[in-house]
Amino acid sequence: MRCAVFIRFFLIIIKVKYSLLAVYFSLLSLCCLTLPCLLTEAQPVANEQSEGTDELPEDEVVPGEERQTSEITGLFVERPESAVAFKGKDITFVAKVDSTGMLRKPNIKWLKGKWMDLGSKAGKHLQFKETYDRNSKVYTYEMSIIKVVDSDAGGYRCEVTSKDKCDSWTFDVTVEAAEETQPTNILEAFKRTKPKKEGKPKPEGGEAGEDEGDLDFSVLLKKREVKVEEKEEVDVWAILAAAKPCDYEKIAFEYGITDLRGMLKRLKKMKKFEPKKSDAFLKKLDDLYSVEKGKRIQLCVEVADPNAQVKWLKNGQEIKPSAKYVFESVGNLRKLTINKCNLSDDAAYECVVGEEKCFTEIFVKEPPVTITKPLDDMHVVVGDKVEFEIEVSEEGANVIWMKDGVEITRDLTRYRIKKDGKTHMLVINEATKDDIGLFSVFTNGGHSESDLEVEDKELEVLQSIADLTVKAAEQAMFKCEVSDEKVTGKWFKDGVEVIASNRIKMTHTGRIHKLTIDDVKPEDAGDYTFVPDGYALSLSAKLNFLEIKIDYVPRQEPPKIHLDTTGSMVNKNTIIVVAGNKLRLDVEITGDPAPTVSWKKGDKEITEAEGRVRVETRKTLSSFVIEGAERSDEGRYTITVINPAGEDKAELTVKIVDVPDPPEHVKCTGVGEDTATIIWEAPKFDGGAPIKGYLMERKKKGSQRWTKLNFDIHESTTYEAKKMIEGTLYEMRVFAVNGIGISQPSATSKPFMPIAPTSEPTRLLVEDVTDTTCALKWRPPERLGAGGIDGYIIEWCKEGETEWVQANEQPVEKNSYRVRNLPVGEKLLFRVFAVNIAGRSPPATLQQAVTIREIMEHPKIRLPRQLRTKFIRRVGEKVNLVIPFQGKPRPSVSWSKDGQPLDPKVVNVRTSEVDTILFIRSSEREHSGKYTLTVQIENMEDKATVEIQIVDKPGPPMAVTVTDVWGFNAALEWQPPKDTGNCEILGYTIQKADLKTKEWFTVYEHNRRPSCTVSDLVMGNEYNFRIFSENLCGLSDEAAVSKNKAVIAKTGLIQKPPSYKEMDMSRSPKFITPLVDRCVIAGYSAAISCAVRGFPKPKIVWMKNKMIIGEDPKFIMQNNQGVLTLNIRKPSLFDGGKYTCKAINDLGEDEVECKLEVRVATEKVEERK
């Protein structure tokens, strides 16, 4: 039994091995058999494509062929490549441009198809990034598509331009479904056959296991025999083009096409060239439409049936008519107008007629965002706060900040980006040397740049430390003040750092640093120095210890003032105090008995013990204190001590020093192309210390940021500012600097503009010369510059001399000037300067001298061509005739009408040096006639005649008579109108009306003769005739009616008078069918009807809410044999109300009314909710 099991297991292993080998060889043979078939199948397809190449447009790409790229000009270093994107994934395309040979930054565009600019589509789905490498000078541009969708497939183009250079590259994006990888297990193909129920026992263990049955490899080993049969050549593409889409897979399987995606692409392109004829549409929508945001766009289709109703869909949802979406139907045309397009209108649209549809897509372009307020250049010191600020044209615009070509993101904590409406700011809280560079900001419609310069900050000493003299057990305090609050420092005594203790304290409060020594001892005396950290600066002062020696003093000791001349005294008995600081002068006094102390300023004694200026007196010490010194405290002070033993007196001079007053009268005295010369006056008060120099600042007008022009003190009161932009308004201010500090800024100068003078005027010519004058004319300069032109200065001089005389005091703005009061007979030269704020331009000079002498010229009238014939105007129109003339000297001009002088109350005449104007504000027939213009110089003259004819509408013809009636004809004659309207009668218009309907119909127009024959009259009717006369102004206002009537009798019939009394058919109007209340839907045309009976025919009046409906195009009123209909075109909610129909004739009147209710469709109500 065991042997049988072992043999069976061995045979199974052999079977598996041979089965695997069989599978391998079967797969190999299958590949060998199918590969020739595929190659033979691909060859006809390729042949078909090559044969059909001539029929395809140049921009179409046949599947299997690569897209032809544009010619390379060498700007691209790296080009975006065609790629396959998976749906729902992200993909990025990179282009690199070398800017080594470019003067400016290149411009790049990403396009889809032929024209769609993807820059306006930037957002969450499309993202663009730009970086710049300063070392390699290579710009890197990236376009990222986030979460690819099917509509992203297609052809793309990347274009880069820089002045006269350009380059472009095209690439394709193919979108495929996300790949799903499933593990394949070849063992699943090995199936076991089910065991037969009879004859085989179950294995031990009960139920059959997974090893039951025999392995079946027939699935893998089965081979399909390839039958080579000769078949007729079949056009597979023709079969596919005629088949339904649901049969594509079946046909592809039948003919061995494996690339289903390529097959569908080719079928789609074939359908483009062989459009299916539509039964419903004569003209369909275009594939794409583009419109700018806020503009209007109109979609139009042409349908085969003029009565067909169409539906418009947006993204599959039906569009209802509204103020934004307007539907129009004109004949076979159906139009959809979309007003004020926004981004929500960027969608797919459909037009549906019955079961047929046509599609299109609308792309809404956003207008480019421009920068309305550009960046300013910044010049700051280390630690200052920097704010770059711009204003853009649209709120919510996307703005990119860059430094030296590298984008600044919010991840960089050192930079802060802020937005406030249209204002965008980039803030640097504390500037450092690393921030030096070119900062730029970009929008999709422009960019702006700014240079940031950062310099080291200089530390200024606002108050130095002073020498001190103290006695034992007293307090000594050294104090200094520097310009920077954040500066720290160290104190040294005789070169050794001072260590803080209970007795020695060092404090730092704001800009003030203090060293306080309590209970001064002799060892505390020495040189004390304060050294700020990080600056090559030190402040030193000396501490003197005053020893008190006790000697035997006699009882009577004259008073003595012991005045210390060290410390803040610059010379003997003179004390200098910085304004705002505290002055405390301690004066030691000796004497026995204790003397009386008196302080005086001039002759005024100081007795206050409290206040800002006070005197503090102790037994042996008198202190004079001034809190917050002011300029008024300056002067000579006297201290006097008296006791019985004598008197002592000392004089002190207190000098208050302060920062100087600001400079005065800052102004610009001259400008250049990029420079300006500024002068000012020294301050009136120098602060008590000599002025060391000045600091200057400038800013653009309208800006709030001042830029320092110098960090080193400028000693002169004249300064030349450089590196300015021509054509930009600047303002200046100046600071004065002395030993104490910097003054307040001066008043801002008047705005000035750095500009260069213009070039010289061109084409200087002599226009006219008289005995004392010369008229010149010229052309403006070729180069104007930013300053433009304020005017021109004209100068003249005699030939052979060098002294030029200015002809005009003020510059003239015109390009011509007449120089007067010239010497008669002299030969003069002339020259012209162009003047602007920068000064005079180079002169334009006449090459030859001009002799000042009158030139006689015969008078000549230059009559315009339209006045050489009869000048015709209608009554009421204005007449304005401008007739130029010439002649020297100036001729005299006169007008006459029909040989009589003109009345100035009727006709206005104005005459200048070169022409004369005849003006009639409102013409009448009396103004017709011949006007003669006479131009005379002494005994020479010239004349011209202008014939003016004022015309009006004619009067009606006269004596209209029916002269003869025969058959169905009537002969008419009349006389011409008495009033022809002051012009020829061009013809007559004849109209007829039968007595039944009394409606007039035109029979003849432009009838030239005063007679005619009217034909095609109806038998048994009586006719009246009326005639209008016609001239240049049109038909006469009134018509002449024929005096008699034309009766067309019935031939061969004799009228027998009735033997009975005819029934009187006259009756008052009565409605036999009333109006019915109706409820209609808004937007759908409606009609209300009724019927009336009455004779004579009643007049019908329709009213809405008791108001007569006039000739409103919204309403159409019809009367068909007494059936009255009122059609209301597309009623709205405002058209609801009570409608009344009234019929009126000579015998009475009658009326009916109904109520019309207009409702909004339920779908509209739901949409609004």
PDB file of N, CA and C in Angstrom, residues 436-478:
ATOM      1  N   ILE A 436      20.370  92.241   1.891  1.00  0.00           N
ATOM      2  CA  ILE A 436      20.717  93.072   0.739  1.00  0.00           C
ATOM      3  C   ILE A 436      20.431  92.295  -0.538  1.00  0.00           C
ATOM      4  N   GLY A 437      19.744  92.921  -1.476  1.00  0.00           N
ATOM      5  CA  GLY A 437      19.462  92.256  -2.746  1.00  0.00           C
ATOM      6  C   GLY A 437      18.322  92.918  -3.488  1.00  0.00           C
ATOM      7  N   LEU A 438      17.889  92.236  -4.549  1.00  0.00           N
ATOM      8  CA  LEU A 438      16.812  92.734  -5.408  1.00  0.00           C
ATOM      9  C   LEU A 438      15.529  91.992  -5.041  1.00  0.00           C
ATOM     10  N   PHE A 439      14.557  92.719  -4.541  1.00  0.00           N
ATOM     11  CA  PHE A 439      13.256  92.165  -4.205  1.00  0.00           C
ATOM     12  C   PHE A 439      12.291  92.488  -5.342  1.00  0.00           C
ATOM     13  N   SER A 440      11.518  91.505  -5.743  1.00  0.00           N
ATOM     14  CA  SER A 440      10.570  91.697  -6.843  1.00  0.00           C
ATOM     15  C   SER A 440       9.251  91.040  -6.474  1.00  0.00           C
ATOM     16  N   VAL A 441       8.196  91.558  -7.084  1.00  0.00           N
ATOM     17  CA  VAL A 441       6.849  91.030  -6.860  1.00  0.00           C
ATOM     18  C   VAL A 441       6.212  90.839  -8.226  1.00  0.00           C
ATOM     19  N   PHE A 442       5.489  89.733  -8.391  1.00  0.00           N
ATOM     20  CA  PHE A 442       4.915  89.356  -9.680  1.00  0.00           C
ATOM     21  C   PHE A 442       3.421  89.114  -9.528  1.00  0.00           C
ATOM     22  N   THR A 443       2.666  89.601 -10.528  1.00  0.00           N
ATOM     23  CA  THR A 443       1.272  89.212 -10.723  1.00  0.00           C
ATOM     24  C   THR A 443       1.168  88.639 -12.130  1.00  0.00           C
ATOM     25  N   ASN A 444      -0.022  88.161 -12.502  1.00  0.00           N
ATOM     26  CA  ASN A 444      -0.157  87.631 -13.858  1.00  0.00           C
ATOM     27  C   ASN A 444      -0.257  88.722 -14.900  1.00  0.00           C
ATOM     28  N   GLY A 445      -0.175  89.997 -14.467  1.00  0.00           N
ATOM     29  CA  GLY A 445      -0.256  91.107 -15.427  1.00  0.00           C
ATOM     30  C   GLY A 445       0.892  92.084 -15.318  1.00  0.00           C
ATOM     31  N   GLY A 446       1.907  91.811 -14.504  1.00  0.00           N
ATOM     32  CA  GLY A 446       3.022  92.737 -14.401  1.00  0.00           C
ATOM     33  C   GLY A 446       3.901  92.394 -13.209  1.00  0.00           C
ATOM     34  N   HIS A 447       4.976  93.170 -13.028  1.00  0.00           N
ATOM     35  CA  HIS A 447       5.860  92.976 -11.890  1.00  0.00           C
ATOM     36  C   HIS A 447       6.522  94.293 -11.550  1.00  0.00           C
ATOM     37  N   SER A 448       7.125  94.357 -10.354  1.00  0.00           N
ATOM     38  CA  SER A 448       7.823  95.543  -9.886  1.00  0.00           C
ATOM     39  C   SER A 448       9.031  95.090  -9.093  1.00  0.00           C
ATOM     40  N   GLU A 449      10.077  95.936  -9.074  1.00  0.00           N
ATOM     41  CA  GLU A 449      11.320  95.578  -8.427  1.00  0.00           C
ATOM     42  C   GLU A 449      11.768  96.694  -7.495  1.00  0.00           C
ATOM     43  N   SER A 450      12.569  96.337  -6.483  1.00  0.00           N
ATOM     44  CA  SER A 450      13.092  97.299  -5.521  1.00  0.00           C
ATOM     45  C   SER A 450      14.430  96.798  -5.006  1.00  0.00           C
ATOM     46  N   ASP A 451      15.416  97.705  -4.935  1.00  0.00           N
ATOM     47  CA  ASP A 451      16.724  97.379  -4.372  1.00  0.00           C
ATOM     48  C   ASP A 451      16.710  97.716  -2.892  1.00  0.00           C
ATOM     49  N   LEU A 452      17.183  96.785  -2.085  1.00  0.00           N
ATOM     50  CA  LEU A 452      17.297  96.998  -0.635  1.00  0.00           C
ATOM     51  C   LEU A 452      18.769  97.086  -0.282  1.00  0.00           C
ATOM     52  N   GLU A 453      19.141  98.234   0.307  1.00  0.00           N
ATOM     53  CA  GLU A 453      20.507  98.426   0.776  1.00  0.00           C
ATOM     54  C   GLU A 453      20.476  98.534   2.294  1.00  0.00           C
ATOM     55  N   VAL A 454      21.327  97.770   2.952  1.00  0.00           N
ATOM     56  CA  VAL A 454      21.405  97.755   4.420  1.00  0.00           C
ATOM     57  C   VAL A 454      22.828  98.110   4.823  1.00  0.00           C
ATOM     58  N   GLU A 455      22.981  99.116   5.666  1.00  0.00           N
ATOM     59  CA  GLU A 455      24.295  99.536   6.133  1.00  0.00           C
ATOM     60  C   GLU A 455      24.380  99.380   7.644  1.00  0.00           C
ATOM     61  N   ASP A 456      25.623  99.278   8.095  1.00  0.00           N
ATOM     62  CA  ASP A 456      25.821  99.165   9.538  1.00  0.00           C
ATOM     63  C   ASP A 456      25.341 100.418  10.242  1.00  0.00           C
ATOM     64  N   LYS A 457      24.756 100.217  11.404  1.00  0.00           N
ATOM     65  CA  LYS A 457      24.198 101.333  12.160  1.00  0.00           C
ATOM     66  C   LYS A 457      25.294 101.967  13.016  1.00  0.00           C
ATOM     67  N   GLU A 458      25.425 103.299  12.941  1.00  0.00           N
ATOM     68  CA  GLU A 458      26.400 104.007  13.745  1.00  0.00           C
ATOM     69  C   GLU A 458      25.769 104.399  15.067  1.00  0.00           C
ATOM     70  N   LEU A 459      26.535 104.188  16.100  1.00  0.00           N
ATOM     71  CA  LEU A 459      26.052 104.529  17.439  1.00  0.00           C
ATOM     72  C   LEU A 459      26.381 105.985  17.727  1.00  0.00           C
ATOM     73  N   GLU A 460      25.381 106.759  18.141  1.00  0.00           N
ATOM     74  CA  GLU A 460      25.576 108.171  18.454  1.00  0.00           C
ATOM     75  C   GLU A 460      25.491 108.372  19.961  1.00  0.00           C
ATOM     76  N   VAL A 461      26.355 109.218  20.450  1.00  0.00           N
ATOM     77  CA  VAL A 461      26.368 109.551  21.878  1.00  0.00           C
ATOM     78  C   VAL A 461      25.518 110.790  22.078  1.00  0.00           C
ATOM     79  N   LEU A 462      24.393 110.605  22.729  1.00  0.00           N
ATOM     80  CA  LEU A 462      23.510 111.744  22.987  1.00  0.00           C
ATOM     81  C   LEU A 462      23.927 112.530  24.228  1.00  0.00           C
ATOM     82  N   GLN A 463      24.490 111.849  25.220  1.00  0.00           N
ATOM     83  CA  GLN A 463      24.981 112.524  26.428  1.00  0.00           C
ATOM     84  C   GLN A 463      26.166 111.743  26.972  1.00  0.00           C
ATOM     85  N   SER A 464      27.286 112.403  27.096  1.00  0.00           N
ATOM     86  CA  SER A 464      28.485 111.743  27.594  1.00  0.00           C
ATOM     87  C   SER A 464      28.516 111.809  29.124  1.00  0.00           C
ATOM     88  N   ILE A 465      29.395 111.001  29.712  1.00  0.00           N
ATOM     89  CA  ILE A 465      29.526 111.048  31.180  1.00  0.00           C
ATOM     90  C   ILE A 465      30.421 112.220  31.566  1.00  0.00           C
ATOM     91  N   ALA A 466      30.188 112.781  32.768  1.00  0.00           N
ATOM     92  CA  ALA A 466      30.922 113.971  33.228  1.00  0.00           C
ATOM     93  C   ALA A 466      31.754 113.627  34.452  1.00  0.00           C
ATOM     94  N   ASP A 467      32.820 114.416  34.643  1.00  0.00           N
ATOM     95  CA  ASP A 467      33.671 114.241  35.824  1.00  0.00           C
ATOM     96  C   ASP A 467      32.887 114.592  37.081  1.00  0.00           C
ATOM     97  N   LEU A 468      33.192 113.893  38.154  1.00  0.00           N
ATOM     98  CA  LEU A 468      32.504 114.114  39.428  1.00  0.00           C
ATOM     99  C   LEU A 468      33.529 114.363  40.529  1.00  0.00           C
ATOM    100  N   THR A 469      33.133 115.189  41.466  1.00  0.00           N
ATOM    101  CA  THR A 469      33.933 115.425  42.678  1.00  0.00           C
ATOM    102  C   THR A 469      33.012 115.231  43.866  1.00  0.00           C
ATOM    103  N   VAL A 470      33.268 114.265  44.677  1.00  0.00           N
ATOM    104  CA  VAL A 470      32.404 113.934  45.805  1.00  0.00           C
ATOM    105  C   VAL A 470      33.250 113.787  47.053  1.00  0.00           C
ATOM    106  N   LYS A 471      32.522 113.865  48.165  1.00  0.00           N
ATOM    107  CA  LYS A 471      33.179 113.713  49.469  1.00  0.00           C
ATOM    108  C   LYS A 471      32.871 112.331  50.019  1.00  0.00           C
ATOM    109  N   ALA A 472      33.493 112.032  51.065  1.00  0.00           N
ATOM    110  CA  ALA A 472      33.327 110.720  51.680  1.00  0.00           C
ATOM    111  C   ALA A 472      31.885 110.522  52.102  1.00  0.00           C
ATOM    112  N   ALA A 473      31.417 109.284  51.947  1.00  0.00           N
ATOM    113  CA  ALA A 473      30.062 108.861  52.342  1.00  0.00           C
ATOM    114  C   ALA A 473      28.979 109.411  51.428  1.00  0.00           C
ATOM    115  N   GLU A 474      29.321 110.186  50.410  1.00  0.00           N
ATOM    116  CA  GLU A 474      28.320 110.668  49.472  1.00  0.00           C
ATOM    117  C   GLU A 474      28.151 109.649  48.322  1.00  0.00           C
ATOM    118  N   GLN A 475      27.204 109.975  47.444  1.00  0.00           N
ATOM    119  CA  GLN A 475      26.906 109.103  46.307  1.00  0.00           C
ATOM    120  C   GLN A 475      27.469 109.699  45.024  1.00  0.00           C
ATOM    121  N   ALA A 476      28.068 108.871  44.213  1.00  0.00           N
ATOM    122  CA  ALA A 476      28.580 109.293  42.896  1.00  0.00           C
ATOM    123  C   ALA A 476      27.813 108.538  41.819  1.00  0.00           C
ATOM    124  N   MET A 477      27.381 109.302  40.807  1.00  0.00           N
ATOM    125  CA  MET A 477      26.590 108.683  39.723  1.00  0.00           C
ATOM    126  C   MET A 477      27.120 109.147  38.381  1.00  0.00           C
ATOM    127  N   PHE A 478      27.584 108.172  37.583  1.00  0.00           N
ATOM    128  CA  PHE A 478      27.966 108.448  36.194  1.00  0.00           C
ATOM    129  C   PHE A 478      26.785 108.045  35.293  1.00  0.00           C
TER     130      PHE A 478
END
